[in-house]
Amino acid sequence: MKQLTYLAALCVAILSFSACSPKLTPFTQRLQNEQRWGDEDLKSIQFYLSDDIVLRRKARAGDSKIVSGEIKIVNGEKVEEIVIPKGTPGILLFRPKANRFAVSFESGSDERFLMFGPNPRSNNRYALLASDWKRRGGEVTYDGRKYYTPSSSAYASLMVDLKRVKKVSVKSRRAKGRT
């Protein structure tokens, strides 16, 4: 009987924790149009990353300004690597074009951002943009430097907690009357 009570309590705890976790929705142009979000609205939205993004660049001798990454040896070369994990929160810094977002997932500099835009291959989700995607990866600019990102990062897209966004977006008040 004691084990049954313990099991029931454990199930209730698991269900209550899962109810608290945000339900993330992919960000698309359609969603933005439906919600009629302008620039200021978009800047107040908390974005999340759907998948890991890995950025790599060759570390040069005497390059002492490695702030956000770590040095690894890959194929005998020193490589600076920055990993932005799935679920990392980010904010919109600016929009260089109507359907392009510069999103920052790291504080310290407004140069630490990645570009996202609608990807027709994934239902127009706002996915990571690179200057040139090839079979094995693409090239992105981050913190003013060129980085290589593997092709797996191409599927990383922006997500939003729609329930939370709707709460924030609604501006309402009730007039009490005047006598």
PDB file of C-alpha atoms in Angstrom:
ATOM      1  CA  MET A   1       0.000   0.000   0.000  1.00  0.00           C
ATOM      2  CA  LYS A   2       2.859   2.353   0.852  1.00  0.00           C
ATOM      3  CA  GLN A   3       4.441   1.752  -2.568  1.00  0.00           C
ATOM      4  CA  LEU A   4       1.130   2.481  -4.313  1.00  0.00           C
ATOM      5  CA  THR A   5       0.800   5.798  -2.475  1.00  0.00           C
ATOM      6  CA  TYR A   6       4.391   6.687  -3.374  1.00  0.00           C
ATOM      7  CA  LEU A   7       3.778   5.822  -7.035  1.00  0.00           C
ATOM      8  CA  ALA A   8       0.612   7.931  -7.147  1.00  0.00           C
ATOM      9  CA  ALA A   9       2.429  10.907  -5.590  1.00  0.00           C
ATOM     10  CA  LEU A  10       5.233  10.527  -8.109  1.00  0.00           C
ATOM     11  CA  CYS A  11       2.767  10.503 -11.026  1.00  0.00           C
ATOM     12  CA  VAL A  12       1.055  13.653  -9.732  1.00  0.00           C
ATOM     13  CA  ALA A  13       4.430  15.397  -9.375  1.00  0.00           C
ATOM     14  CA  ILE A  14       5.493  14.461 -12.900  1.00  0.00           C
ATOM     15  CA  LEU A  15       2.189  15.643 -14.369  1.00  0.00           C
ATOM     16  CA  SER A  16       2.330  18.952 -12.521  1.00  0.00           C
ATOM     17  CA  PHE A  17       5.898  19.626 -13.687  1.00  0.00           C
ATOM     18  CA  SER A  18       5.059  18.786 -17.291  1.00  0.00           C
ATOM     19  CA  ALA A  19       2.071  21.153 -17.152  1.00  0.00           C
ATOM     20  CA  CYS A  20       4.413  24.005 -16.140  1.00  0.00           C
ATOM     21  CA  SER A  21       6.838  23.564 -19.028  1.00  0.00           C
ATOM     22  CA  PRO A  22       6.203  25.856 -21.990  1.00  0.00           C
ATOM     23  CA  LYS A  23       4.592  24.461 -25.128  1.00  0.00           C
ATOM     24  CA  LEU A  24       6.687  25.906 -27.887  1.00  0.00           C
ATOM     25  CA  THR A  25       5.331  26.688 -31.351  1.00  0.00           C
ATOM     26  CA  PRO A  26       7.461  27.258 -34.468  1.00  0.00           C
ATOM     27  CA  PHE A  27       7.632  30.917 -35.459  1.00  0.00           C
ATOM     28  CA  THR A  28       6.424  31.523 -39.023  1.00  0.00           C
ATOM     29  CA  GLN A  29       5.487  34.541 -41.126  1.00  0.00           C
ATOM     30  CA  ARG A  30       1.891  33.287 -41.040  1.00  0.00           C
ATOM     31  CA  LEU A  31       1.901  33.330 -37.236  1.00  0.00           C
ATOM     32  CA  GLN A  32       3.291  36.872 -37.250  1.00  0.00           C
ATOM     33  CA  ASN A  33       0.592  38.008 -39.712  1.00  0.00           C
ATOM     34  CA  GLU A  34      -2.214  36.305 -37.777  1.00  0.00           C
ATOM     35  CA  GLN A  35      -1.112  37.939 -34.524  1.00  0.00           C
ATOM     36  CA  ARG A  36      -0.415  41.300 -36.245  1.00  0.00           C
ATOM     37  CA  TRP A  37       2.888  41.711 -34.451  1.00  0.00           C
ATOM     38  CA  GLY A  38       4.843  44.862 -35.261  1.00  0.00           C
ATOM     39  CA  ASP A  39       8.508  45.550 -34.571  1.00  0.00           C
ATOM     40  CA  GLU A  40       7.955  46.554 -30.947  1.00  0.00           C
ATOM     41  CA  ASP A  41       5.804  43.470 -30.294  1.00  0.00           C
ATOM     42  CA  LEU A  42       8.450  41.221 -31.829  1.00  0.00           C
ATOM     43  CA  LYS A  43      11.175  42.776 -29.670  1.00  0.00           C
ATOM     44  CA  SER A  44       9.197  41.877 -26.541  1.00  0.00           C
ATOM     45  CA  ILE A  45       8.752  38.217 -27.536  1.00  0.00           C
ATOM     46  CA  GLN A  46      11.008  35.577 -26.005  1.00  0.00           C
ATOM     47  CA  PHE A  47      12.291  33.284 -28.766  1.00  0.00           C
ATOM     48  CA  TYR A  48      13.720  29.817 -28.180  1.00  0.00           C
ATOM     49  CA  LEU A  49      15.939  27.626 -30.324  1.00  0.00           C
ATOM     50  CA  SER A  50      14.427  24.390 -31.721  1.00  0.00           C
ATOM     51  CA  ASP A  51      17.763  22.573 -32.180  1.00  0.00           C
ATOM     52  CA  ASP A  52      21.422  22.953 -31.278  1.00  0.00           C
ATOM     53  CA  ILE A  53      23.542  25.335 -33.323  1.00  0.00           C
ATOM     54  CA  VAL A  54      27.282  24.698 -33.486  1.00  0.00           C
ATOM     55  CA  LEU A  55      29.647  27.393 -34.756  1.00  0.00           C
ATOM     56  CA  ARG A  56      33.304  26.672 -35.519  1.00  0.00           C
ATOM     57  CA  ARG A  57      36.249  28.652 -36.809  1.00  0.00           C
ATOM     58  CA  LYS A  58      39.972  28.061 -36.972  1.00  0.00           C
ATOM     59  CA  ALA A  59      41.762  29.637 -34.039  1.00  0.00           C
ATOM     60  CA  ARG A  60      44.800  31.562 -35.186  1.00  0.00           C
ATOM     61  CA  ALA A  61      48.003  31.861 -33.217  1.00  0.00           C
ATOM     62  CA  GLY A  62      47.929  35.004 -31.120  1.00  0.00           C
ATOM     63  CA  ASP A  63      44.141  35.227 -31.323  1.00  0.00           C
ATOM     64  CA  SER A  64      43.478  36.100 -27.707  1.00  0.00           C
ATOM     65  CA  LYS A  65      39.925  37.412 -28.085  1.00  0.00           C
ATOM     66  CA  ILE A  66      38.157  34.091 -27.634  1.00  0.00           C
ATOM     67  CA  VAL A  67      35.375  35.073 -25.285  1.00  0.00           C
ATOM     68  CA  SER A  68      32.293  32.969 -25.869  1.00  0.00           C
ATOM     69  CA  GLY A  69      33.741  29.762 -27.247  1.00  0.00           C
ATOM     70  CA  GLU A  70      36.174  27.081 -26.240  1.00  0.00           C
ATOM     71  CA  ILE A  71      39.273  25.800 -28.005  1.00  0.00           C
ATOM     72  CA  LYS A  72      39.251  22.231 -29.323  1.00  0.00           C
ATOM     73  CA  ILE A  73      41.598  20.231 -31.496  1.00  0.00           C
ATOM     74  CA  VAL A  74      39.759  18.946 -34.594  1.00  0.00           C
ATOM     75  CA  ASN A  75      41.755  17.048 -37.235  1.00  0.00           C
ATOM     76  CA  GLY A  76      44.980  18.442 -35.784  1.00  0.00           C
ATOM     77  CA  GLU A  77      43.813  22.075 -35.949  1.00  0.00           C
ATOM     78  CA  LYS A  78      42.899  24.380 -33.113  1.00  0.00           C
ATOM     79  CA  VAL A  79      39.248  25.290 -33.509  1.00  0.00           C
ATOM     80  CA  GLU A  80      37.099  27.723 -31.564  1.00  0.00           C
ATOM     81  CA  GLU A  81      33.662  26.229 -31.013  1.00  0.00           C
ATOM     82  CA  ILE A  82      30.484  27.922 -29.814  1.00  0.00           C
ATOM     83  CA  VAL A  83      27.462  25.758 -29.026  1.00  0.00           C
ATOM     84  CA  ILE A  84      24.030  27.315 -28.637  1.00  0.00           C
ATOM     85  CA  PRO A  85      21.881  24.497 -27.202  1.00  0.00           C
ATOM     86  CA  LYS A  86      18.304  23.632 -28.056  1.00  0.00           C
ATOM     87  CA  GLY A  87      15.864  25.640 -25.930  1.00  0.00           C
ATOM     88  CA  THR A  88      18.219  28.608 -25.431  1.00  0.00           C
ATOM     89  CA  PRO A  89      16.200  31.827 -25.060  1.00  0.00           C
ATOM     90  CA  GLY A  90      16.937  34.714 -27.400  1.00  0.00           C
ATOM     91  CA  ILE A  91      15.677  38.172 -28.303  1.00  0.00           C
ATOM     92  CA  LEU A  92      15.175  40.039 -31.545  1.00  0.00           C
ATOM     93  CA  LEU A  93      17.753  42.824 -31.934  1.00  0.00           C
ATOM     94  CA  PHE A  94      16.714  44.202 -35.336  1.00  0.00           C
ATOM     95  CA  ARG A  95      15.181  43.338 -38.709  1.00  0.00           C
ATOM     96  CA  PRO A  96      17.412  44.186 -41.697  1.00  0.00           C
ATOM     97  CA  LYS A  97      14.554  43.163 -44.044  1.00  0.00           C
ATOM     98  CA  ALA A  98      10.857  42.482 -43.543  1.00  0.00           C
ATOM     99  CA  ASN A  99      11.356  38.719 -43.249  1.00  0.00           C
ATOM    100  CA  ARG A 100      14.815  38.604 -41.627  1.00  0.00           C
ATOM    101  CA  PHE A 101      15.481  38.556 -37.886  1.00  0.00           C
ATOM    102  CA  ALA A 102      18.773  39.212 -36.106  1.00  0.00           C
ATOM    103  CA  VAL A 103      18.376  37.200 -32.883  1.00  0.00           C
ATOM    104  CA  SER A 104      20.817  37.218 -30.000  1.00  0.00           C
ATOM    105  CA  PHE A 105      21.147  34.242 -27.638  1.00  0.00           C
ATOM    106  CA  GLU A 106      24.078  35.651 -25.706  1.00  0.00           C
ATOM    107  CA  SER A 107      24.714  38.851 -23.793  1.00  0.00           C
ATOM    108  CA  GLY A 108      27.890  40.858 -23.876  1.00  0.00           C
ATOM    109  CA  SER A 109      27.729  42.369 -27.333  1.00  0.00           C
ATOM    110  CA  ASP A 110      25.046  43.307 -29.847  1.00  0.00           C
ATOM    111  CA  GLU A 111      27.319  41.741 -32.496  1.00  0.00           C
ATOM    112  CA  ARG A 112      26.541  38.280 -31.087  1.00  0.00           C
ATOM    113  CA  PHE A 113      23.525  37.465 -33.204  1.00  0.00           C
ATOM    114  CA  LEU A 114      22.436  35.043 -35.886  1.00  0.00           C
ATOM    115  CA  MET A 115      20.126  35.665 -38.823  1.00  0.00           C
ATOM    116  CA  PHE A 116      16.845  33.785 -39.224  1.00  0.00           C
ATOM    117  CA  GLY A 117      14.276  33.809 -42.008  1.00  0.00           C
ATOM    118  CA  PRO A 118      11.483  31.689 -43.480  1.00  0.00           C
ATOM    119  CA  ASN A 119      12.610  28.356 -44.912  1.00  0.00           C
ATOM    120  CA  PRO A 120      10.226  27.005 -47.597  1.00  0.00           C
ATOM    121  CA  ARG A 121      11.619  23.478 -47.057  1.00  0.00           C
ATOM    122  CA  SER A 122      10.366  23.427 -43.456  1.00  0.00           C
ATOM    123  CA  ASN A 123       6.886  24.983 -43.702  1.00  0.00           C
ATOM    124  CA  ASN A 124       8.320  28.531 -43.690  1.00  0.00           C
ATOM    125  CA  ARG A 125       9.630  28.253 -40.157  1.00  0.00           C
ATOM    126  CA  TYR A 126      12.141  30.970 -39.330  1.00  0.00           C
ATOM    127  CA  ALA A 127      15.341  28.921 -39.626  1.00  0.00           C
ATOM    128  CA  LEU A 128      19.030  29.759 -39.364  1.00  0.00           C
ATOM    129  CA  LEU A 129      20.330  31.598 -42.421  1.00  0.00           C
ATOM    130  CA  ALA A 130      23.855  31.281 -43.741  1.00  0.00           C
ATOM    131  CA  SER A 131      25.586  33.257 -46.459  1.00  0.00           C
ATOM    132  CA  ASP A 132      26.216  30.029 -48.356  1.00  0.00           C
ATOM    133  CA  TRP A 133      24.821  26.558 -47.544  1.00  0.00           C
ATOM    134  CA  LYS A 134      26.652  23.615 -49.038  1.00  0.00           C
ATOM    135  CA  ARG A 135      26.250  19.892 -48.450  1.00  0.00           C
ATOM    136  CA  ARG A 136      28.237  19.785 -45.245  1.00  0.00           C
ATOM    137  CA  GLY A 137      27.412  23.178 -43.787  1.00  0.00           C
ATOM    138  CA  GLY A 138      27.290  26.912 -44.183  1.00  0.00           C
ATOM    139  CA  GLU A 139      29.063  30.110 -43.295  1.00  0.00           C
ATOM    140  CA  VAL A 140      27.556  32.556 -40.803  1.00  0.00           C
ATOM    141  CA  THR A 141      28.751  35.793 -39.234  1.00  0.00           C
ATOM    142  CA  TYR A 142      28.710  35.881 -35.439  1.00  0.00           C
ATOM    143  CA  ASP A 143      30.320  38.513 -33.223  1.00  0.00           C
ATOM    144  CA  GLY A 144      31.783  40.124 -36.353  1.00  0.00           C
ATOM    145  CA  ARG A 145      33.624  36.944 -37.426  1.00  0.00           C
ATOM    146  CA  LYS A 146      32.986  34.238 -39.996  1.00  0.00           C
ATOM    147  CA  TYR A 147      32.103  30.808 -38.599  1.00  0.00           C
ATOM    148  CA  TYR A 148      31.373  27.468 -40.183  1.00  0.00           C
ATOM    149  CA  THR A 149      28.214  25.663 -39.065  1.00  0.00           C
ATOM    150  CA  PRO A 150      27.393  22.036 -39.928  1.00  0.00           C
ATOM    151  CA  SER A 151      24.351  21.250 -42.089  1.00  0.00           C
ATOM    152  CA  SER A 152      22.497  19.938 -39.005  1.00  0.00           C
ATOM    153  CA  SER A 153      22.275  23.563 -37.809  1.00  0.00           C
ATOM    154  CA  ALA A 154      20.275  24.470 -40.929  1.00  0.00           C
ATOM    155  CA  TYR A 155      17.168  23.001 -39.305  1.00  0.00           C
ATOM    156  CA  ALA A 156      17.469  25.085 -36.147  1.00  0.00           C
ATOM    157  CA  SER A 157      14.503  27.429 -36.067  1.00  0.00           C
ATOM    158  CA  LEU A 158      12.870  29.973 -33.799  1.00  0.00           C
ATOM    159  CA  MET A 159      10.146  28.851 -31.411  1.00  0.00           C
ATOM    160  CA  VAL A 160       7.780  30.874 -29.219  1.00  0.00           C
ATOM    161  CA  ASP A 161       5.702  30.081 -26.161  1.00  0.00           C
ATOM    162  CA  LEU A 162       2.401  31.131 -27.712  1.00  0.00           C
ATOM    163  CA  LYS A 163       0.480  30.936 -24.429  1.00  0.00           C
ATOM    164  CA  ARG A 164       2.916  33.321 -22.753  1.00  0.00           C
ATOM    165  CA  VAL A 165       3.078  35.627 -25.792  1.00  0.00           C
ATOM    166  CA  LYS A 166      -0.703  35.948 -25.920  1.00  0.00           C
ATOM    167  CA  LYS A 167      -0.749  36.885 -22.230  1.00  0.00           C
ATOM    168  CA  VAL A 168       1.854  39.575 -22.814  1.00  0.00           C
ATOM    169  CA  SER A 169       0.241  40.861 -26.010  1.00  0.00           C
ATOM    170  CA  VAL A 170      -3.210  41.457 -24.544  1.00  0.00           C
ATOM    171  CA  LYS A 171      -3.517  44.968 -23.179  1.00  0.00           C
ATOM    172  CA  SER A 172      -6.843  45.297 -21.460  1.00  0.00           C
ATOM    173  CA  ARG A 173      -8.489  47.380 -18.808  1.00  0.00           C
ATOM    174  CA  ARG A 174     -11.979  47.702 -17.453  1.00  0.00           C
ATOM    175  CA  ALA A 175     -13.559  51.075 -16.887  1.00  0.00           C
ATOM    176  CA  LYS A 176     -15.192  51.336 -13.469  1.00  0.00           C
ATOM    177  CA  GLY A 177     -17.484  54.146 -14.408  1.00  0.00           C
ATOM    178  CA  ARG A 178     -17.640  57.769 -13.474  1.00  0.00           C
ATOM    179  CA  THR A 179     -20.132  59.662 -11.418  1.00  0.00           C
TER     180      THR A 179
END
